[in-house]
Coordinates of C-alpha atoms and ligand atoms in Angstrom, one line a residue:
M77 CA -48.4 68.6 -95.8
S78 CA -51.4 67.4 -96.8
T79 CA -54.3 68.9 -94.2
P80 CA -56.3 66.5 -93.6
E81 CA -60.1 66.9 -95.8
Q82 CA -56.8 66.0 -98.5
M83 CA -56.1 63.3 -96.9
S84 CA -59.5 61.4 -96.7
E85 CA -59.6 62.8 -100.9
R86 CA -59.5 59.0 -102.9
T87 CA -59.5 58.6 -106.7
L88 CA -60.7 56.2 -109.0
T89 CA -60.3 55.9 -112.5
G90 CA -62.0 54.1 -115.1
T91 CA -62.8 55.4 -118.7
G92 CA -64.1 59.2 -119.6
A93 CA -67.1 59.5 -121.1
T94 CA -68.5 62.4 -120.9
P95 CA -65.6 65.9 -121.3
R96 CA -67.5 67.1 -118.1
S97 CA -67.4 67.2 -114.1
D98 CA -69.8 67.5 -111.0
V99 CA -69.8 66.6 -107.3
G100 CA -72.5 65.3 -105.6
T101 CA -73.8 62.5 -103.2
V102 CA -73.7 59.1 -103.9
V103 CA -76.6 56.3 -104.6
W104 CA -76.6 53.1 -105.5
Y105 CA -79.0 51.6 -108.0
S106 CA -78.9 47.9 -109.0
S107 CA -81.4 47.2 -111.5
T108 CA -81.9 43.4 -110.0
A109 CA -83.3 42.5 -106.5
E110 CA -80.8 39.6 -105.4
L111 CA -83.1 37.5 -102.5
P112 CA -80.8 36.8 -99.2
D113 CA -82.2 32.9 -97.8
P114 CA -84.8 33.3 -95.9
D115 CA -84.0 32.9 -92.0
D116 CA -85.5 29.7 -90.9
G117 CA -87.8 29.7 -87.7
T118 CA -87.0 33.2 -86.8
V119 CA -90.3 34.7 -89.4
E120 CA -93.1 36.1 -87.7
P121 CA -96.4 36.2 -89.8
D122 CA -97.9 39.3 -88.6
V123 CA -94.6 41.4 -88.4
E124 CA -94.2 39.6 -92.6
R125 CA -97.8 41.2 -93.0
E126 CA -97.5 44.3 -92.1
R127 CA -94.0 44.5 -93.9
F128 CA -96.0 43.5 -97.1
T129 CA -99.2 45.7 -96.8
D130 CA -96.3 48.8 -95.9
A131 CA -94.3 47.7 -99.8
R132 CA -97.2 47.7 -101.4
E133 CA -98.7 50.8 -100.7
T134 CA -95.3 52.8 -101.6
A135 CA -94.8 51.3 -104.5
R136 CA -98.5 52.0 -105.8
D137 CA -97.2 55.8 -104.4
E138 CA -93.9 54.9 -106.5
L139 CA -96.0 54.1 -109.5
E140 CA -98.7 57.0 -109.5
D141 CA -94.9 59.0 -109.0
E142 CA -94.0 57.4 -112.7
R143 CA -97.1 58.0 -114.1
E144 CA -97.8 61.2 -113.9
R145 CA -93.8 62.3 -115.2
T146 CA -93.9 59.7 -117.5
A147 CA -97.3 61.1 -119.5
E148 CA -95.8 64.7 -118.9
R149 CA -92.6 63.7 -120.5
V150 CA -93.6 61.0 -123.1
G151 CA -96.7 60.6 -123.4
E152 CA -100.9 59.8 -122.1
Q153 CA -100.5 56.0 -124.1
E154 CA -96.8 55.0 -122.4
A155 CA -98.0 56.0 -118.9
E156 CA -101.0 53.9 -119.2
V157 CA -98.5 50.8 -118.8
F158 CA -98.3 51.6 -114.9
D159 CA -102.3 51.4 -114.3
A160 CA -101.6 48.2 -115.4
H161 CA -99.2 47.6 -112.8
V162 CA -100.9 48.9 -110.2
Q163 CA -103.8 46.7 -111.0
F164 CA -101.9 43.8 -110.2
L165 CA -100.1 45.6 -107.4
E166 CA -103.7 45.3 -105.5
D167 CA -104.9 41.2 -107.7
P168 CA -106.6 39.6 -105.0
Q169 CA -105.3 35.9 -106.9
I170 CA -101.7 37.3 -105.5
E171 CA -103.1 39.3 -102.6
D172 CA -104.1 35.5 -100.8
G173 CA -100.4 33.4 -102.9
V174 CA -98.7 36.3 -100.4
E175 CA -100.9 35.8 -97.2
S176 CA -100.8 31.6 -97.8
A177 CA -97.0 31.9 -98.6
I178 CA -96.4 34.3 -95.7
E179 CA -98.9 31.4 -92.9
D180 CA -96.2 28.8 -94.6
G181 CA -93.7 30.3 -92.8
L182 CA -91.9 32.4 -95.6
P183 CA -91.1 36.3 -94.7
A184 CA -92.2 38.8 -97.4
E185 CA -90.4 39.5 -99.9
H186 CA -90.4 35.0 -100.3
A187 CA -94.3 34.9 -100.6
V188 CA -93.6 37.8 -103.1
Q189 CA -91.7 35.2 -104.7
R190 CA -94.0 32.6 -104.7
A191 CA -97.2 34.2 -104.9
F192 CA -96.1 36.0 -108.7
A193 CA -94.3 33.0 -109.5
D194 CA -97.7 30.8 -111.4
P195 CA -98.9 33.9 -112.9
I196 CA -95.7 34.9 -114.4
K197 CA -96.3 31.5 -115.8
Q198 CA -99.0 31.0 -116.9
F199 CA -99.1 34.7 -118.5
E200 CA -96.0 33.5 -120.5
G201 CA -98.0 30.1 -121.9
M202 CA -100.5 32.3 -123.7
D203 CA -100.1 34.0 -127.3
G204 CA -98.4 37.5 -128.0
R205 CA -100.0 40.4 -126.7
M206 CA -100.4 38.4 -123.4
A207 CA -97.6 36.9 -123.0
E208 CA -96.3 40.3 -122.8
R209 CA -98.0 40.6 -119.2
A210 CA -95.5 38.5 -117.9
D211 CA -93.0 41.5 -118.4
D212 CA -95.2 43.4 -116.1
L213 CA -95.6 40.8 -113.5
R214 CA -91.7 40.9 -113.2
D215 CA -91.7 44.5 -112.8
V216 CA -94.2 44.6 -110.1
R217 CA -93.1 41.3 -108.4
D218 CA -89.4 43.3 -108.3
R219 CA -90.5 46.7 -107.7
L220 CA -91.4 43.9 -104.3
V221 CA -88.7 42.9 -103.6
R222 CA -86.9 45.6 -104.3
L223 CA -88.9 48.0 -101.4
L224 CA -88.7 44.6 -98.8
I225 CA -85.6 45.1 -99.0
D226 CA -83.5 48.3 -99.7
G227 CA -86.9 49.8 -97.9
E228 CA -86.4 52.3 -101.3
H229 CA -86.4 51.8 -104.8
V230 CA -84.0 53.8 -106.6
D231 CA -86.8 55.6 -108.9
L232 CA -83.6 56.5 -111.7
G233 CA -86.6 59.2 -112.7
G234 CA -87.1 60.8 -109.9
L235 CA -83.7 61.6 -108.1
P236 CA -83.1 64.7 -106.2
E237 CA -81.0 67.5 -107.4
G238 CA -76.9 67.0 -107.2
T239 CA -77.0 62.8 -106.9
V240 CA -74.5 61.2 -108.3
V241 CA -76.3 57.3 -109.6
L242 CA -73.5 54.2 -109.2
A243 CA -74.3 51.2 -110.2
E244 CA -73.3 47.0 -111.5
R245 CA -74.1 48.4 -115.5
L246 CA -77.4 50.7 -116.5
T247 CA -78.6 49.6 -119.5
P248 CA -79.9 52.0 -122.8
S249 CA -83.1 52.8 -120.7
D250 CA -81.5 52.9 -117.2
T251 CA -79.9 55.7 -118.9
A252 CA -82.7 57.6 -120.7
Q253 CA -84.4 57.9 -117.5
L254 CA -81.5 60.3 -115.5
D255 CA -82.9 63.8 -116.5
P256 CA -79.3 65.6 -116.5
E257 CA -80.9 69.1 -115.0
C258 CA -81.2 67.1 -111.4
V259 CA -78.0 64.5 -111.7
A260 CA -74.2 65.2 -111.6
G261 CA -73.5 62.3 -113.2
F262 CA -72.9 58.7 -112.9
A263 CA -70.2 56.2 -112.6
T264 CA -70.0 52.3 -113.1
V265 CA -68.5 49.1 -112.9
T266 CA -68.7 47.9 -116.6
G267 CA -68.8 49.6 -119.9
G268 CA -66.1 51.4 -121.7
R269 CA -66.4 54.2 -124.3
T270 CA -68.8 52.6 -126.0
S271 CA -71.2 51.0 -124.0
H272 CA -74.7 52.9 -125.0
A273 CA -74.1 53.9 -121.7
A274 CA -71.5 56.5 -122.0
I275 CA -73.0 57.3 -125.7
F276 CA -76.3 58.1 -123.4
A277 CA -74.2 60.2 -120.8
R278 CA -72.6 62.5 -124.4
S279 CA -76.3 63.0 -125.7
L280 CA -77.5 64.5 -122.1
A281 CA -73.3 66.3 -121.6
L282 CA -74.1 64.0 -118.3
P283 CA -70.8 64.0 -116.4
A284 CA -69.8 60.0 -116.6
V285 CA -67.7 57.3 -115.9
V286 CA -67.4 54.2 -116.5
G287 CA -65.5 50.7 -116.7
I288 CA -64.3 51.3 -112.7
G289 CA -64.2 47.7 -111.5
E290 CA -65.0 46.2 -108.4
E291 CA -63.6 48.8 -106.8
L292 CA -66.3 51.3 -107.4
H293 CA -68.7 48.5 -104.9
N294 CA -66.0 50.1 -102.0
I295 CA -67.8 53.7 -102.2
A296 CA -71.1 53.9 -99.6
A297 CA -74.4 55.5 -100.4
D298 CA -74.4 59.1 -99.2
A299 CA -70.2 59.3 -99.8
T300 CA -69.6 63.2 -102.0
V301 CA -67.9 62.0 -105.1
V302 CA -67.1 64.2 -108.0
V303 CA -66.8 62.6 -110.9
D304 CA -64.7 63.8 -113.6
G305 CA -65.6 62.3 -117.1
E306 CA -62.7 64.3 -119.3
A307 CA -60.0 62.7 -117.0
G308 CA -61.7 59.4 -115.8
E309 CA -61.6 59.5 -112.1
L310 CA -64.3 59.8 -110.0
V311 CA -63.0 61.8 -106.7
V312 CA -64.2 60.4 -103.4
E313 CA -65.1 62.8 -100.5
P314 CA -62.7 66.3 -102.9
S315 CA -61.6 69.1 -101.4
E316 CA -63.5 71.8 -101.2
E317 CA -61.0 72.9 -104.5
R318 CA -61.6 69.7 -106.7
R319 CA -65.3 70.5 -105.8
E320 CA -64.5 74.2 -107.2
S321 CA -63.3 73.1 -109.9
A322 CA -65.4 70.1 -111.3
R323 CA -68.4 72.8 -110.8
A324 CA -67.1 75.2 -112.6
T325 CA -68.7 75.2 -116.1
R326 CA -66.5 75.2 -119.1
E327 CA -66.3 77.7 -121.6
V328 CA -67.3 76.6 -125.5
E329 CA -67.9 78.4 -128.2
V330 CA -70.3 77.4 -130.5
R331 CA -70.2 77.6 -133.9
E332 CA -73.3 77.9 -135.7
E333 CA -72.3 77.9 -139.3
P334 CA -70.7 75.2 -141.2
V335 CA -66.9 74.9 -141.1
T336 CA -63.8 74.6 -143.5
T337 CA -60.7 73.8 -143.1
A338 CA -57.9 76.4 -143.6
D339 CA -57.5 75.5 -146.8
G340 CA -61.6 75.5 -147.9
T341 CA -62.5 72.3 -147.8
E342 CA -66.3 72.0 -146.4
I343 CA -66.2 68.6 -143.3
E344 CA -69.3 68.3 -142.8
I345 CA -69.5 68.2 -138.4
A346 CA -73.5 66.6 -137.5
A347 CA -75.1 65.1 -134.3
N348 CA -75.4 61.6 -133.4
V349 CA -78.7 61.0 -131.1
G350 CA -81.5 58.6 -129.9
Q351 CA -84.9 60.7 -128.9
P352 CA -85.9 64.1 -130.5
A353 CA -85.9 65.7 -126.8
E354 CA -82.1 65.2 -128.3
L355 CA -82.7 67.1 -131.6
E356 CA -82.8 70.7 -129.4
G357 CA -79.5 70.2 -127.7
T358 CA -78.0 69.1 -130.6
K359 CA -78.7 72.1 -132.6
A360 CA -77.5 74.6 -130.1
Q361 CA -74.5 73.1 -130.1
G362 CA -73.8 74.0 -133.9
A363 CA -74.9 71.0 -135.4
D364 CA -74.8 71.2 -139.2
G365 CA -77.4 67.9 -139.2
I366 CA -77.9 64.8 -138.0
G367 CA -75.1 62.0 -138.9
L368 CA -76.9 59.1 -136.7
Y369 CA -80.5 59.3 -135.9
R370 CA -80.5 55.8 -133.8
T371 CA -84.4 54.8 -134.2
E372 CA -84.1 51.6 -131.9
F373 CA -84.3 54.5 -129.0
L374 CA -87.8 55.6 -130.6
F375 CA -89.1 51.8 -129.6
L376 CA -87.1 51.1 -126.0
D377 CA -89.6 51.3 -122.9
R378 CA -92.5 51.1 -124.1
E379 CA -95.4 48.8 -124.1
Q380 CA -95.4 48.3 -128.1
A381 CA -93.7 49.5 -132.1
P382 CA -94.6 53.1 -132.5
D383 CA -97.2 53.2 -135.5
E384 CA -95.9 54.9 -139.2
N385 CA -97.7 58.2 -138.6
E386 CA -95.8 57.9 -135.1
Q387 CA -93.1 57.8 -137.7
Y388 CA -93.6 59.7 -139.6
E389 CA -94.4 62.9 -137.1
T390 CA -91.1 62.2 -135.5
Y391 CA -88.7 62.4 -138.3
T392 CA -90.4 65.0 -140.2
E393 CA -89.6 67.0 -136.5
A394 CA -85.7 66.0 -137.3
L395 CA -86.0 67.7 -140.6
E396 CA -87.6 70.8 -138.9
T397 CA -85.0 71.2 -136.4
F398 CA -82.8 71.2 -139.7
P399 CA -84.1 72.6 -143.0
D400 CA -80.6 73.5 -144.3
G401 CA -78.4 70.5 -142.8
R402 CA -78.6 66.1 -143.8
V403 CA -80.8 64.5 -141.2
V404 CA -79.1 60.9 -141.0
V405 CA -81.6 58.1 -139.8
R406 CA -80.3 54.5 -139.5
T407 CA -83.2 52.2 -139.9
L408 CA -83.7 49.9 -136.4
D409 CA -80.7 48.5 -134.7
I410 CA -81.9 45.9 -132.4
G411 CA -80.5 43.5 -130.5
G412 CA -76.8 43.6 -129.1
D413 CA -76.9 45.2 -125.8
K414 CA -80.5 46.9 -126.7
P415 CA -83.4 43.8 -126.4
I416 CA -87.3 45.1 -126.9
P417 CA -89.3 43.6 -123.9
Y418 CA -92.5 42.9 -126.8
L419 CA -90.4 42.0 -129.3
D420 CA -89.8 37.7 -128.9
L421 CA -86.0 38.7 -129.3
P422 CA -83.8 35.0 -129.4
E423 CA -82.0 33.9 -126.5
E424 CA -78.7 34.0 -127.4
E425 CA -75.3 33.5 -126.2
N426 CA -72.9 36.3 -127.4
P427 CA -75.9 38.5 -129.3
F428 CA -73.5 40.5 -130.2
L429 CA -72.0 38.5 -132.8
G430 CA -76.0 37.4 -133.1
E431 CA -79.3 38.1 -134.5
R432 CA -78.7 42.2 -134.8
G433 CA -79.3 45.2 -137.3
I434 CA -79.7 44.4 -140.9
R435 CA -80.4 40.8 -140.0
R436 CA -82.9 41.1 -137.8
S437 CA -84.7 44.1 -141.0
L438 CA -84.7 40.7 -143.2
G439 CA -85.9 38.1 -141.8
P440 CA -88.1 38.5 -137.8
D441 CA -88.6 42.3 -137.5
A442 CA -89.4 42.6 -141.5
D443 CA -92.4 44.5 -140.7
L444 CA -91.2 46.4 -138.5
F445 CA -89.0 47.2 -141.4
E446 CA -91.3 47.8 -143.8
T447 CA -93.2 50.3 -141.7
Q448 CA -89.8 52.4 -140.7
L449 CA -89.5 52.2 -144.6
R450 CA -93.1 54.0 -145.2
A451 CA -92.9 56.4 -142.2
L452 CA -89.4 57.8 -143.6
F453 CA -90.5 58.0 -147.6
R454 CA -93.0 60.2 -146.5
A455 CA -91.1 62.3 -144.5
A456 CA -88.9 63.0 -147.3
A457 CA -91.4 63.8 -149.5
N458 CA -93.1 66.5 -147.4
G459 CA -90.2 69.3 -148.9
E460 CA -88.3 70.0 -145.3
G461 CA -84.0 69.2 -144.8
Q462 CA -82.9 66.5 -146.4
L463 CA -83.0 63.3 -145.6
S464 CA -80.6 59.8 -145.7
I465 CA -81.2 56.1 -144.5
M466 CA -78.3 54.0 -143.8
F467 CA -78.9 49.9 -142.4
P468 CA -76.8 48.7 -140.0
V469 CA -74.7 45.7 -139.2
V470 CA -74.4 45.5 -142.8
A471 CA -71.6 42.1 -143.6
T472 CA -72.6 41.1 -147.0
P473 CA -73.3 43.3 -150.1
E474 CA -76.5 39.4 -150.4
E475 CA -77.8 41.2 -147.6
L476 CA -77.6 45.3 -148.6
S477 CA -79.3 43.7 -152.3
A478 CA -81.9 42.2 -150.2
A479 CA -83.1 45.6 -148.7
L480 CA -82.7 47.2 -151.5
E481 CA -85.1 45.3 -152.8
T482 CA -87.3 45.9 -149.9
V483 CA -87.2 49.6 -150.4
S484 CA -88.2 49.0 -154.0
T485 CA -91.5 47.0 -152.8
V486 CA -92.6 49.6 -149.9
A487 CA -92.1 52.5 -152.3
Q488 CA -93.9 50.2 -155.1
A489 CA -96.7 49.9 -152.3
L490 CA -97.1 53.2 -151.3
E491 CA -97.0 54.5 -155.4
E492 CA -100.0 52.2 -155.5
E493 CA -101.2 53.1 -153.0
G494 CA -101.0 57.2 -154.5
I495 CA -99.5 58.3 -150.9
D496 CA -97.0 61.0 -151.4
Y497 CA -93.8 59.1 -151.3
A498 CA -89.9 59.9 -152.1
V499 CA -86.6 57.3 -151.9
P500 CA -84.6 59.6 -149.9
E501 CA -80.3 59.1 -150.4
L502 CA -79.6 55.8 -149.7
G503 CA -75.8 54.3 -147.6
V504 CA -74.6 51.1 -145.5
M505 CA -72.7 51.8 -142.4
I506 CA -69.2 49.9 -141.9
E507 CA -69.1 48.3 -139.2
T508 CA -68.4 44.6 -139.3
P509 CA -65.0 43.4 -141.3
G510 CA -66.9 41.9 -143.3
A511 CA -68.6 45.5 -144.8
V512 CA -64.5 46.5 -144.9
F513 CA -63.8 43.8 -147.0
A514 CA -66.7 43.9 -149.1
A515 CA -66.6 48.2 -149.4
P516 CA -66.6 48.7 -152.9
E517 CA -69.1 46.5 -153.9
L518 CA -71.2 48.0 -151.1
A519 CA -70.2 51.5 -151.9
E520 CA -71.4 50.3 -155.4
Q521 CA -75.1 49.9 -154.7
V522 CA -75.4 53.2 -152.1
D523 CA -74.7 57.5 -152.1
F524 CA -72.9 56.9 -149.2
L525 CA -70.8 54.9 -146.2
S526 CA -70.7 55.8 -142.9
I527 CA -68.2 54.2 -140.6
G528 CA -69.0 52.9 -136.8
T529 CA -66.0 52.8 -135.1
N530 CA -67.8 51.3 -131.8
D531 CA -68.6 47.9 -133.1
L532 CA -66.0 48.6 -136.2
T533 CA -63.5 48.1 -132.9
Q534 CA -65.4 45.4 -131.2
Y535 CA -64.9 43.0 -134.1
V536 CA -61.9 43.7 -135.5
M537 CA -60.6 42.6 -132.6
A538 CA -62.3 40.3 -131.3
A539 CA -62.9 42.8 -127.8
A540 CA -66.4 43.6 -126.8
R541 CA -67.2 46.8 -126.2
E542 CA -68.6 46.7 -122.9
N543 CA -66.3 44.8 -121.1
E544 CA -62.9 46.8 -119.6
R545 CA -61.0 43.6 -119.0
V546 CA -60.3 43.7 -122.9
A547 CA -60.2 48.2 -123.0
D548 CA -57.0 48.3 -124.0
L549 CA -57.9 45.8 -127.4
R550 CA -60.7 48.1 -127.7
D551 CA -58.7 51.1 -129.4
P552 CA -60.1 52.8 -132.8
R553 CA -56.4 54.0 -132.7
R554 CA -54.8 50.0 -133.2
P555 CA -53.3 50.1 -136.5
A556 CA -55.6 47.0 -138.0
V557 CA -58.6 49.3 -136.9
L558 CA -56.8 52.7 -139.0
R559 CA -56.4 50.4 -142.2
A560 CA -59.8 49.5 -142.1
I561 CA -61.3 53.2 -141.8
S562 CA -59.2 53.9 -144.7
R563 CA -59.4 50.5 -147.3
T564 CA -63.4 52.3 -146.9
I565 CA -62.7 55.5 -147.2
E566 CA -61.0 54.3 -150.7
A567 CA -63.5 52.3 -152.0
A568 CA -65.9 54.9 -151.3
H569 CA -64.7 57.3 -152.8
E570 CA -63.4 55.1 -155.7
N571 CA -67.0 53.7 -156.2
D572 CA -68.8 57.3 -155.8
A573 CA -69.9 57.3 -152.7
W574 CA -69.2 60.2 -150.1
V575 CA -68.4 58.8 -146.3
G576 CA -68.5 59.6 -143.1
M577 CA -68.2 58.5 -140.1
C578 CA -70.6 58.5 -136.8
G579 CA -68.2 56.2 -134.2
E580 CA -67.8 57.4 -131.1
M581 CA -63.9 58.1 -132.7
A582 CA -65.2 61.0 -134.5
G583 CA -66.1 63.2 -131.5
N584 CA -62.2 63.2 -130.2
P585 CA -60.8 67.0 -131.4
E586 CA -57.6 65.3 -130.9
L587 CA -58.6 62.9 -133.4
T588 CA -60.3 65.2 -136.0
E589 CA -56.7 66.2 -138.2
L590 CA -56.4 61.9 -138.8
L591 CA -59.6 60.9 -139.9
V592 CA -59.7 64.9 -142.1
G593 CA -56.3 63.0 -143.6
L594 CA -58.4 60.2 -144.1
G595 CA -60.4 61.4 -146.1
L596 CA -63.7 61.6 -144.4
D597 CA -65.6 64.1 -145.8
E598 CA -68.3 64.3 -142.7
L599 CA -67.6 63.5 -138.6
S600 CA -71.0 62.8 -136.4
M601 CA -70.9 63.1 -133.1
S602 CA -72.5 63.5 -129.1
A603 CA -73.5 67.1 -129.5
V604 CA -71.2 68.2 -126.2
T605 CA -68.2 67.8 -128.7
V606 CA -69.5 69.4 -131.2
P607 CA -68.1 72.6 -130.7
D608 CA -64.5 71.2 -129.9
V609 CA -64.1 69.0 -133.4
K610 CA -65.5 72.2 -135.1
A611 CA -62.2 74.4 -133.7
A612 CA -60.2 71.7 -134.3
V613 CA -61.3 71.4 -138.3
Q614 CA -60.7 75.3 -139.2
S615 CA -57.3 75.1 -137.9
I616 CA -56.3 72.7 -140.6
D617 CA -54.4 72.0 -143.5
T618 CA -55.9 68.8 -145.9
D619 CA -52.6 68.6 -147.3
A620 CA -50.6 68.9 -143.6
A621 CA -53.7 66.5 -142.5
A622 CA -52.9 64.0 -145.4
E623 CA -49.4 63.6 -144.4
H624 CA -49.8 63.1 -141.4
A625 CA -52.3 60.3 -142.0
S626 CA -50.1 58.6 -144.3
R627 CA -47.8 58.6 -141.4
A628 CA -49.5 56.9 -138.9
L629 CA -51.1 54.6 -141.6
E630 CA -47.4 53.4 -141.6
A631 CA -47.2 52.9 -138.3
T632 CA -47.6 48.8 -136.8
T633 CA -48.6 49.7 -133.3
R634 CA -50.8 51.5 -131.2
E635 CA -47.6 52.7 -129.2
H636 CA -46.4 54.1 -132.4
V637 CA -50.0 55.5 -133.8
I638 CA -50.3 57.3 -130.5
D639 CA -46.5 59.1 -130.4
R640 CA -47.7 60.8 -134.4
I641 CA -50.5 61.8 -132.9
Q642 CA -49.8 63.6 -130.4
R643 CA -46.2 64.7 -132.3
N644 CA -48.7 65.9 -134.7
N645 CA -50.2 67.4 -132.9
A646 CA -48.0 68.7 -129.9
N647 CA -45.8 70.4 -133.4
Q648 CA -50.3 72.3 -133.9
Ligands
LIG807 C1 -71.4 52.1 -134.1 O1 -71.2 50.2 -133.5 O2 -70.1 52.5 -134.4 C2 -71.6 52.7 -134.6 C3 -72.4 54.8 -134.6 O3 -74.0 52.1 -134.2 P1 -73.7 51.9 -132.0 O4 -73.1 52.4 -131.8 O5 -75.2 52.9 -132.0 O6 -73.9 50.8 -132.8
LIG808 MG1 -73.2 49.8 -134.2

């Protein structure tokens, strides 16, 4: 018989993003505020004026806190944006606008919207930096509206200890604000294992379950929940037993040295990072180096792009953290779900099939690309570690040739300027079907290929990364994806290039034998999974792994592939 406590326990399922669990109290987060229709005839101007004044007061306090925290965590320059927000908050033109809208009978939140509309339009019509001010104004407006509607704006960077964040979806920059010291985990309505919020959760070792679906909306704020990122479950009002097991920290044995298979083949086990703050934690998990530095995260949440010197320092820091390992830096992959407000990104119907990755670097972001290459070539020359550079979302050999031309131009410019530089090892990410079919022509031109299974799976299966309705299709264990991976590995080796994998598939220890058997030389993953994958590598016999891989490649359905993997793992 169940106890009353057990009876009230409810479990919602989604996709586990991190193999960690914890328990905490729900806070709902929404990045956009929905404005209810104004209540005709019931507006009292004095009450609305007071509501506006209170909201403005709270907004000012919040902004001052955020300013202080950003200055501490990120830097003084980045914190300055909050000064601009405070100025807008106190702008007399906006104050007059709110006053006259309240006089006209609007409630405070609608008055705020009306008062901000004209100034936003004016800034939008200006050029360059001034146009960016429109975004700041929108931020200030949304903060005020949220405060007026909810009474409280959820400040993701300042959540109390033991908070579980629930949201429709979290953007990469929302997730980057979460402090793993305080946040017990998060769960979202949408998103898959390879959505950037999930990837971030893994780098922060933050328990997370994504893609739960509409049911998540039934969970009230302040409920107690367990986020079980291993099982992909959110347990509402969990039993004491369940809470205890969620809190228990998992013992992991860290292997600091590089590992080999049982019969002595070296497999490089590296980690994926997005910002300097992750480097130390990555090393602590025993990563041999960095297999994917997602540099676009260095460009998010700021007012302008980091300049050449700042980037040089950032890349040098990574090289110094891994003086004996390889650091693979990916050039900017902007677009898709990683928009950057200060860049003039087009509104695209389907940004994942639009202008992203190398397409922007060879087009509208050519200047940023050159600056990034300059910083990288300078970092490669300073003697620390081994730098490698790779290009994202390449679909044709011509794109690679054009990128390599820019490499030559940048090297020549540094030469002429007398600046110390080195052109490091170069590679291409294989994440489009076009790149798979052109893998021999790509491998011929570079030193290595790195398979990005997150995008490769979405593009091969035509199943978007964020869409839980097609989660089933978006499985790298599908025969079509496995064959694409195998074909890429063969093309690399036939052209004397080494080949790695930096998509999320690489971090699943249940697939390590298959991936080693397919012939990969390197696996790069979220730091949290490095110890388990290193342990898996050490028990592999390469001949047996190759046989296992060829059996998996012969399977004609996903179910067959899974069955072969499971049987193989059960026989270990
Ligand atoms: C990938 O697509 O597999 C990859 C590693 O790149 P990202 O997840 O940053 O798109
Ligand atoms: Mg990708």
